[in-house]
Each structure stands twice: as structure tokens, then as C-alpha cells.
Backbone atoms as SQL, in Angstrom:
CREATE TABLE atoms (id INTEGER PRIMARY KEY, chain TEXT, resi INTEGER, resn TEXT, atom TEXT, x REAL, y REAL, z REAL);
INSERT INTO atoms VALUES
  (1, 'A', 1, 'PRO', 'N', 24.085, 35.179, 71.473),
  (2, 'A', 1, 'PRO', 'CA', 24.250, 36.562, 70.529),
  (3, 'A', 1, 'PRO', 'C', 23.234, 36.875, 69.803),
  (4, 'A', 2, 'LYS', 'N', 23.658, 38.247, 69.758),
  (5, 'A', 2, 'LYS', 'CA', 22.650, 39.080, 69.094),
  (6, 'A', 2, 'LYS', 'C', 22.843, 39.104, 67.510),
  (7, 'A', 3, 'ARG', 'N', 21.821, 38.832, 66.844),
  (8, 'A', 3, 'ARG', 'CA', 22.094, 38.560, 65.342),
  (9, 'A', 3, 'ARG', 'C', 21.458, 40.025, 64.617),
  (10, 'A', 4, 'LEU', 'N', 22.321, 40.303, 63.671),
  (11, 'A', 4, 'LEU', 'CA', 22.142, 41.469, 62.837),
  (12, 'A', 4, 'LEU', 'C', 21.154, 40.762, 61.310),
  (13, 'A', 5, 'ARG', 'N', 20.189, 41.663, 61.423),
  (14, 'A', 5, 'ARG', 'CA', 19.381, 41.392, 59.852),
  (15, 'A', 5, 'ARG', 'C', 20.109, 42.320, 59.054),
  (16, 'A', 6, 'LEU', 'N', 20.781, 41.571, 57.968),
  (17, 'A', 6, 'LEU', 'CA', 21.505, 42.098, 56.895),
  (18, 'A', 6, 'LEU', 'C', 20.170, 43.208, 56.317),
  (19, 'A', 7, 'ASP', 'N', 20.700, 44.444, 55.739),
  (20, 'A', 7, 'ASP', 'CA', 19.637, 45.090, 55.032),
  (21, 'A', 7, 'ASP', 'C', 20.463, 45.078, 53.442),
  (22, 'A', 8, 'HIS', 'N', 19.625, 44.800, 52.666),
  (23, 'A', 8, 'HIS', 'CA', 20.305, 44.698, 50.944),
  (24, 'A', 8, 'HIS', 'C', 20.860, 45.516, 50.608),
  (25, 'A', 9, 'GLU', 'N', 20.498, 46.781, 50.967),
  (26, 'A', 9, 'GLU', 'CA', 21.223, 48.084, 50.503),
  (27, 'A', 9, 'GLU', 'C', 22.502, 48.321, 51.042),
  (28, 'A', 10, 'GLU', 'N', 22.599, 48.065, 52.319),
  (29, 'A', 10, 'GLU', 'CA', 23.855, 48.074, 53.010),
  (30, 'A', 10, 'GLU', 'C', 24.970, 47.397, 52.507),
  (31, 'A', 11, 'LEU', 'N', 24.356, 45.799, 52.294),
  (32, 'A', 11, 'LEU', 'CA', 25.060, 44.861, 51.884),
  (33, 'A', 11, 'LEU', 'C', 25.775, 45.063, 50.613),
  (34, 'A', 12, 'GLU', 'N', 24.855, 45.928, 49.527),
  (35, 'A', 12, 'GLU', 'CA', 25.227, 46.183, 48.145),
  (36, 'A', 12, 'GLU', 'C', 26.431, 47.434, 48.242),
  (37, 'A', 13, 'LYS', 'N', 26.366, 48.249, 49.272),
  (38, 'A', 13, 'LYS', 'CA', 27.286, 49.268, 49.327),
  (39, 'A', 13, 'LYS', 'C', 28.858, 48.658, 49.816),
  (40, 'A', 14, 'VAL', 'N', 28.766, 47.254, 50.790),
  (41, 'A', 14, 'VAL', 'CA', 30.319, 46.642, 50.695),
  (42, 'A', 14, 'VAL', 'C', 30.520, 45.911, 49.324),
  (43, 'A', 15, 'ARG', 'N', 29.458, 45.406, 48.842),
  (44, 'A', 15, 'ARG', 'CA', 29.563, 44.629, 47.599),
  (45, 'A', 15, 'ARG', 'C', 30.395, 45.516, 46.523),
  (46, 'A', 16, 'SER', 'N', 29.961, 46.936, 46.419),
  (47, 'A', 16, 'SER', 'CA', 30.405, 47.655, 45.477),
  (48, 'A', 16, 'SER', 'C', 31.916, 48.111, 45.495),
  (49, 'A', 17, 'GLN', 'N', 32.652, 47.472, 46.781),
  (50, 'A', 17, 'GLN', 'CA', 33.618, 48.109, 46.856),
  (51, 'A', 17, 'GLN', 'C', 34.839, 46.747, 46.641),
  (52, 'A', 18, 'PHE', 'N', 34.337, 45.837, 45.892),
  (53, 'A', 18, 'PHE', 'CA', 34.893, 44.662, 45.646),
  (54, 'A', 18, 'PHE', 'C', 34.877, 44.287, 44.251),
  (55, 'A', 19, 'SER', 'N', 35.543, 43.452, 43.542),
  (56, 'A', 19, 'SER', 'CA', 35.347, 42.839, 42.535),
  (57, 'A', 19, 'SER', 'C', 34.604, 42.153, 42.382),
  (58, 'A', 20, 'ASP', 'N', 33.588, 41.707, 41.190),
  (59, 'A', 20, 'ASP', 'CA', 32.825, 40.618, 41.294),
  (60, 'A', 20, 'ASP', 'C', 33.265, 39.373, 41.297),
  (61, 'A', 21, 'ARG', 'N', 34.655, 38.975, 40.726),
  (62, 'A', 21, 'ARG', 'CA', 35.229, 37.790, 41.266),
  (63, 'A', 21, 'ARG', 'C', 35.661, 37.768, 42.713),
  (64, 'A', 22, 'ASP', 'N', 35.754, 38.757, 43.245),
  (65, 'A', 22, 'ASP', 'CA', 35.995, 38.582, 44.823),
  (66, 'A', 22, 'ASP', 'C', 34.942, 38.104, 45.435),
  (67, 'A', 23, 'TRP', 'N', 33.904, 38.834, 45.123),
  (68, 'A', 23, 'TRP', 'CA', 32.517, 39.069, 45.651),
  (69, 'A', 23, 'TRP', 'C', 31.844, 37.308, 45.432),
  (70, 'A', 24, 'LYS', 'N', 32.092, 36.874, 44.469),
  (71, 'A', 24, 'LYS', 'CA', 31.895, 35.446, 44.008),
  (72, 'A', 24, 'LYS', 'C', 32.577, 34.528, 44.831),
  (73, 'A', 25, 'MET', 'N', 33.594, 34.658, 44.955),
  (74, 'A', 25, 'MET', 'CA', 34.436, 33.821, 45.722),
  (75, 'A', 25, 'MET', 'C', 34.482, 33.639, 46.886),
  (76, 'A', 26, 'PHE', 'N', 34.129, 35.231, 47.733),
  (77, 'A', 26, 'PHE', 'CA', 33.520, 34.901, 48.898),
  (78, 'A', 26, 'PHE', 'C', 32.093, 34.148, 49.081),
  (79, 'A', 27, 'TRP', 'N', 30.948, 34.642, 48.535),
  (80, 'A', 27, 'TRP', 'CA', 29.500, 34.016, 48.562),
  (81, 'A', 27, 'TRP', 'C', 29.889, 32.586, 48.341),
  (82, 'A', 28, 'ARG', 'N', 30.688, 31.896, 47.568),
  (83, 'A', 28, 'ARG', 'CA', 30.669, 30.582, 47.572),
  (84, 'A', 28, 'ARG', 'C', 31.137, 29.781, 48.663),
  (85, 'A', 29, 'VAL', 'N', 32.103, 30.445, 49.523),
  (86, 'A', 29, 'VAL', 'CA', 32.909, 29.826, 50.749),
  (87, 'A', 29, 'VAL', 'C', 31.927, 30.299, 51.683),
  (88, 'A', 30, 'VAL', 'N', 31.373, 31.461, 52.108),
  (89, 'A', 30, 'VAL', 'CA', 30.663, 31.603, 53.215),
  (90, 'A', 30, 'VAL', 'C', 29.265, 31.331, 52.946),
  (91, 'A', 31, 'VAL', 'N', 28.343, 31.561, 51.641),
  (92, 'A', 31, 'VAL', 'CA', 26.992, 31.192, 52.003),
  (93, 'A', 31, 'VAL', 'C', 27.003, 29.883, 51.305),
  (94, 'A', 32, 'ASP', 'N', 27.427, 29.526, 50.330),
  (95, 'A', 32, 'ASP', 'CA', 27.566, 28.182, 49.499),
  (96, 'A', 32, 'ASP', 'C', 27.818, 27.088, 50.237),
  (97, 'A', 33, 'GLY', 'N', 29.164, 27.367, 51.320),
  (98, 'A', 33, 'GLY', 'CA', 29.570, 26.270, 51.973),
  (99, 'A', 33, 'GLY', 'C', 30.614, 25.432, 50.950),
  (100, 'A', 34, 'GLN', 'N', 31.119, 26.164, 49.978),
  (101, 'A', 34, 'GLN', 'CA', 31.980, 25.423, 49.333),
  (102, 'A', 34, 'GLN', 'C', 33.625, 25.525, 49.812),
  (103, 'A', 35, 'SER', 'N', 34.741, 24.479, 49.886),
  (104, 'A', 35, 'SER', 'CA', 36.048, 24.622, 50.350),
  (105, 'A', 35, 'SER', 'C', 36.682, 25.777, 49.482),
  (106, 'A', 36, 'ALA', 'N', 37.626, 26.463, 50.209),
  (107, 'A', 36, 'ALA', 'CA', 38.508, 27.501, 49.308),
  (108, 'A', 36, 'ALA', 'C', 39.364, 26.728, 48.300),
  (109, 'A', 37, 'VAL', 'N', 39.650, 25.141, 48.363),
  (110, 'A', 37, 'VAL', 'CA', 40.176, 24.669, 47.090),
  (111, 'A', 37, 'VAL', 'C', 39.355, 24.535, 45.875),
  (112, 'A', 38, 'GLU', 'N', 38.193, 24.267, 46.171),
  (113, 'A', 38, 'GLU', 'CA', 36.820, 24.068, 45.346),
  (114, 'A', 38, 'GLU', 'C', 36.680, 25.293, 44.513),
  (115, 'A', 39, 'VAL', 'N', 36.756, 26.562, 45.381),
  (116, 'A', 39, 'VAL', 'CA', 36.244, 27.821, 44.897),
  (117, 'A', 39, 'VAL', 'C', 37.615, 28.171, 44.085),
  (118, 'A', 40, 'GLY', 'N', 38.921, 27.838, 44.511),
  (119, 'A', 40, 'GLY', 'CA', 39.718, 28.399, 43.896),
  (120, 'A', 40, 'GLY', 'C', 40.091, 27.794, 42.634),
  (121, 'A', 41, 'ASN', 'N', 39.898, 26.241, 42.548),
  (122, 'A', 41, 'ASN', 'CA', 39.988, 25.438, 41.385),
  (123, 'A', 41, 'ASN', 'C', 38.566, 26.281, 40.365),
  (124, 'A', 42, 'GLU', 'N', 37.729, 26.616, 40.656),
  (125, 'A', 42, 'GLU', 'CA', 36.533, 27.225, 39.865),
  (126, 'A', 42, 'GLU', 'C', 37.221, 28.488, 39.318),
  (127, 'A', 43, 'PHE', 'N', 37.869, 29.239, 40.105),
  (128, 'A', 43, 'PHE', 'CA', 38.488, 30.664, 39.579),
  (129, 'A', 43, 'PHE', 'C', 39.678, 30.628, 39.223),
  (130, 'A', 44, 'GLU', 'N', 40.629, 29.672, 39.184),
  (131, 'A', 44, 'GLU', 'CA', 41.961, 29.420, 38.743),
  (132, 'A', 44, 'GLU', 'C', 43.027, 30.249, 39.698),
  (133, 'A', 45, 'VAL', 'N', 42.694, 30.219, 41.045),
  (134, 'A', 45, 'VAL', 'CA', 43.245, 30.949, 41.825),
  (135, 'A', 45, 'VAL', 'C', 43.955, 29.956, 43.175),
  (136, 'A', 46, 'THR', 'N', 44.427, 29.975, 43.646),
  (137, 'A', 46, 'THR', 'CA', 45.111, 29.341, 45.053),
  (138, 'A', 46, 'THR', 'C', 44.383, 29.676, 45.977),
  (139, 'A', 47, 'ALA', 'N', 43.942, 28.478, 46.925),
  (140, 'A', 47, 'ALA', 'CA', 42.907, 28.133, 47.728),
  (141, 'A', 47, 'ALA', 'C', 43.596, 29.131, 48.817),
  (142, 'A', 48, 'ASN', 'N', 44.624, 29.708, 49.009),
  (143, 'A', 48, 'ASN', 'CA', 45.079, 30.961, 49.916),
  (144, 'A', 48, 'ASN', 'C', 44.590, 31.999, 49.357),
  (145, 'A', 49, 'THR', 'N', 44.590, 32.294, 48.236),
  (146, 'A', 49, 'THR', 'CA', 43.870, 33.423, 47.653),
  (147, 'A', 49, 'THR', 'C', 42.172, 33.817, 48.180),
  (148, 'A', 50, 'VAL', 'N', 41.530, 32.457, 48.080),
  (149, 'A', 50, 'VAL', 'CA', 40.260, 32.736, 48.232),
  (150, 'A', 50, 'VAL', 'C', 40.419, 32.891, 49.769),
  (151, 'A', 51, 'ARG', 'N', 40.773, 32.549, 50.575),
  (152, 'A', 51, 'ARG', 'CA', 41.092, 32.639, 51.971),
  (153, 'A', 51, 'ARG', 'C', 41.451, 34.235, 52.332),
  (154, 'A', 52, 'ILE', 'N', 42.321, 34.869, 51.449),
  (155, 'A', 52, 'ILE', 'CA', 42.744, 35.973, 51.756),
  (156, 'A', 52, 'ILE', 'C', 41.524, 36.709, 51.324),
  (157, 'A', 53, 'VAL', 'N', 40.832, 36.868, 50.209),
  (158, 'A', 53, 'VAL', 'CA', 39.656, 37.404, 50.026),
  (159, 'A', 53, 'VAL', 'C', 38.346, 37.291, 51.167),
  (160, 'A', 54, 'LYS', 'N', 38.044, 36.022, 51.416),
  (161, 'A', 54, 'LYS', 'CA', 37.183, 35.863, 52.413),
  (162, 'A', 54, 'LYS', 'C', 37.507, 36.753, 53.814),
  (163, 'A', 55, 'MET', 'N', 38.736, 36.755, 54.094),
  (164, 'A', 55, 'MET', 'CA', 39.359, 37.528, 55.625),
  (165, 'A', 55, 'MET', 'C', 38.963, 38.921, 54.807),
  (166, 'A', 56, 'ARG', 'N', 39.105, 39.640, 54.053),
  (167, 'A', 56, 'ARG', 'CA', 39.165, 41.217, 53.529),
  (168, 'A', 56, 'ARG', 'C', 37.816, 41.230, 53.817),
  (169, 'A', 57, 'LEU', 'N', 37.139, 40.312, 53.009),
  (170, 'A', 57, 'LEU', 'CA', 35.273, 40.884, 52.948),
  (171, 'A', 57, 'LEU', 'C', 34.865, 40.716, 54.092),
  (172, 'A', 58, 'LEU', 'N', 35.108, 39.926, 55.133),
  (173, 'A', 58, 'LEU', 'CA', 34.541, 39.533, 56.416),
  (174, 'A', 58, 'LEU', 'C', 34.653, 40.956, 57.131),
  (175, 'A', 59, 'ARG', 'N', 36.275, 41.088, 57.084),
  (176, 'A', 59, 'ARG', 'CA', 36.663, 42.342, 57.936),
  (177, 'A', 59, 'ARG', 'C', 35.778, 43.673, 57.532),
  (178, 'A', 60, 'ARG', 'N', 35.801, 43.902, 56.217),
  (179, 'A', 60, 'ARG', 'CA', 35.116, 45.045, 56.042),
  (180, 'A', 60, 'ARG', 'C', 33.686, 44.930, 56.242),
  (181, 'A', 61, 'LEU', 'N', 33.172, 43.652, 55.855),
  (182, 'A', 61, 'LEU', 'CA', 31.635, 43.779, 56.667),
  (183, 'A', 61, 'LEU', 'C', 31.303, 44.033, 57.773),
  (184, 'A', 62, 'LYS', 'N', 32.078, 43.796, 58.489),
  (185, 'A', 62, 'LYS', 'CA', 32.157, 43.648, 60.028),
  (186, 'A', 62, 'LYS', 'C', 32.072, 45.248, 60.557),
  (187, 'A', 63, 'GLU', 'N', 33.335, 45.762, 59.666),
  (188, 'A', 63, 'GLU', 'CA', 33.500, 47.460, 59.992),
  (189, 'A', 63, 'GLU', 'C', 32.294, 48.122, 59.393),
  (190, 'A', 64, 'HIS', 'N', 31.687, 47.621, 58.238),
  (191, 'A', 64, 'HIS', 'CA', 30.425, 48.442, 57.944),
  (192, 'A', 64, 'HIS', 'C', 29.451, 48.444, 58.714),
  (193, 'A', 65, 'PHE', 'N', 28.863, 47.171, 59.144),
  (194, 'A', 65, 'PHE', 'CA', 27.836, 46.717, 59.543),
  (195, 'A', 65, 'PHE', 'C', 28.071, 47.376, 61.373),
  (196, 'A', 66, 'ALA', 'N', 29.105, 47.315, 62.155),
  (197, 'A', 66, 'ALA', 'CA', 29.388, 48.190, 62.966),
  (198, 'A', 66, 'ALA', 'C', 29.384, 49.447, 63.284),
  (199, 'A', 67, 'ASP', 'N', 29.969, 50.403, 61.799),
  (200, 'A', 67, 'ASP', 'CA', 29.316, 51.544, 61.968),
  (201, 'A', 67, 'ASP', 'C', 27.915, 51.711, 61.647),
  (202, 'A', 68, 'TRP', 'N', 27.344, 51.186, 60.768),
  (203, 'A', 68, 'TRP', 'CA', 25.731, 51.138, 60.526),
  (204, 'A', 68, 'TRP', 'C', 25.110, 50.868, 61.668),
  (205, 'A', 69, 'SER', 'N', 25.332, 50.092, 62.260),
  (206, 'A', 69, 'SER', 'CA', 24.577, 49.827, 63.661),
  (207, 'A', 69, 'SER', 'C', 24.366, 50.790, 64.807),
  (208, 'A', 70, 'GLU', 'N', 26.058, 51.671, 64.629),
  (209, 'A', 70, 'GLU', 'CA', 26.008, 52.601, 65.705),
  (210, 'A', 70, 'GLU', 'C', 25.058, 53.982, 65.145),
  (211, 'A', 71, 'ASP', 'N', 25.092, 54.039, 63.971),
  (212, 'A', 71, 'ASP', 'CA', 24.299, 55.006, 63.229),
  (213, 'A', 71, 'ASP', 'C', 22.953, 54.969, 63.364),
  (214, 'A', 72, 'GLN', 'N', 22.566, 53.506, 63.465),
  (215, 'A', 72, 'GLN', 'CA', 21.128, 53.264, 63.980),
  (216, 'A', 72, 'GLN', 'C', 20.180, 53.540, 65.373),
  (217, 'A', 73, 'SER', 'N', 21.514, 53.900, 66.296),
  (218, 'A', 73, 'SER', 'CA', 21.079, 53.531, 67.540),
  (219, 'A', 73, 'SER', 'C', 20.510, 55.398, 67.980);
């Protein structure tokens, strides 16, 4: 599979579209590998809320970088 090297500036464009709380929850699950339950406890939200935030952020990242990679062609 082709891997996309994430550009910091492009990543920040997506990050700016979400609250700090949502970005931190996403990062803890996706990058740090914590469970949705652990992150939910830390942020005092349900595990389901964490999963929804993760899903929304992943979808937005995919959309953004699909558009970005087309622009780079």
C-alpha cells in the first residue's frame, strides 16, 4: 500500500477545524494507542463519544489528504 508522508502544515489545517479536546482524544487513541474507555475516563466522556470523535477526525483527514494529493499531482 502507498503511504502518505504527512505534511505538518496540512495536518494543522485539519487540526484547526476541531476543538483541542477532540484532537487530544483522537491523538490519544490513534497515536498513543490508548483505548476509547481510557480516553473517555480521562476526558470525562463516554467511550462512544471518543469513538465518534475518532471517526469524524479520520474521515476529515482522509478527505483533506485525498484533496491535497490530487493538488500535488
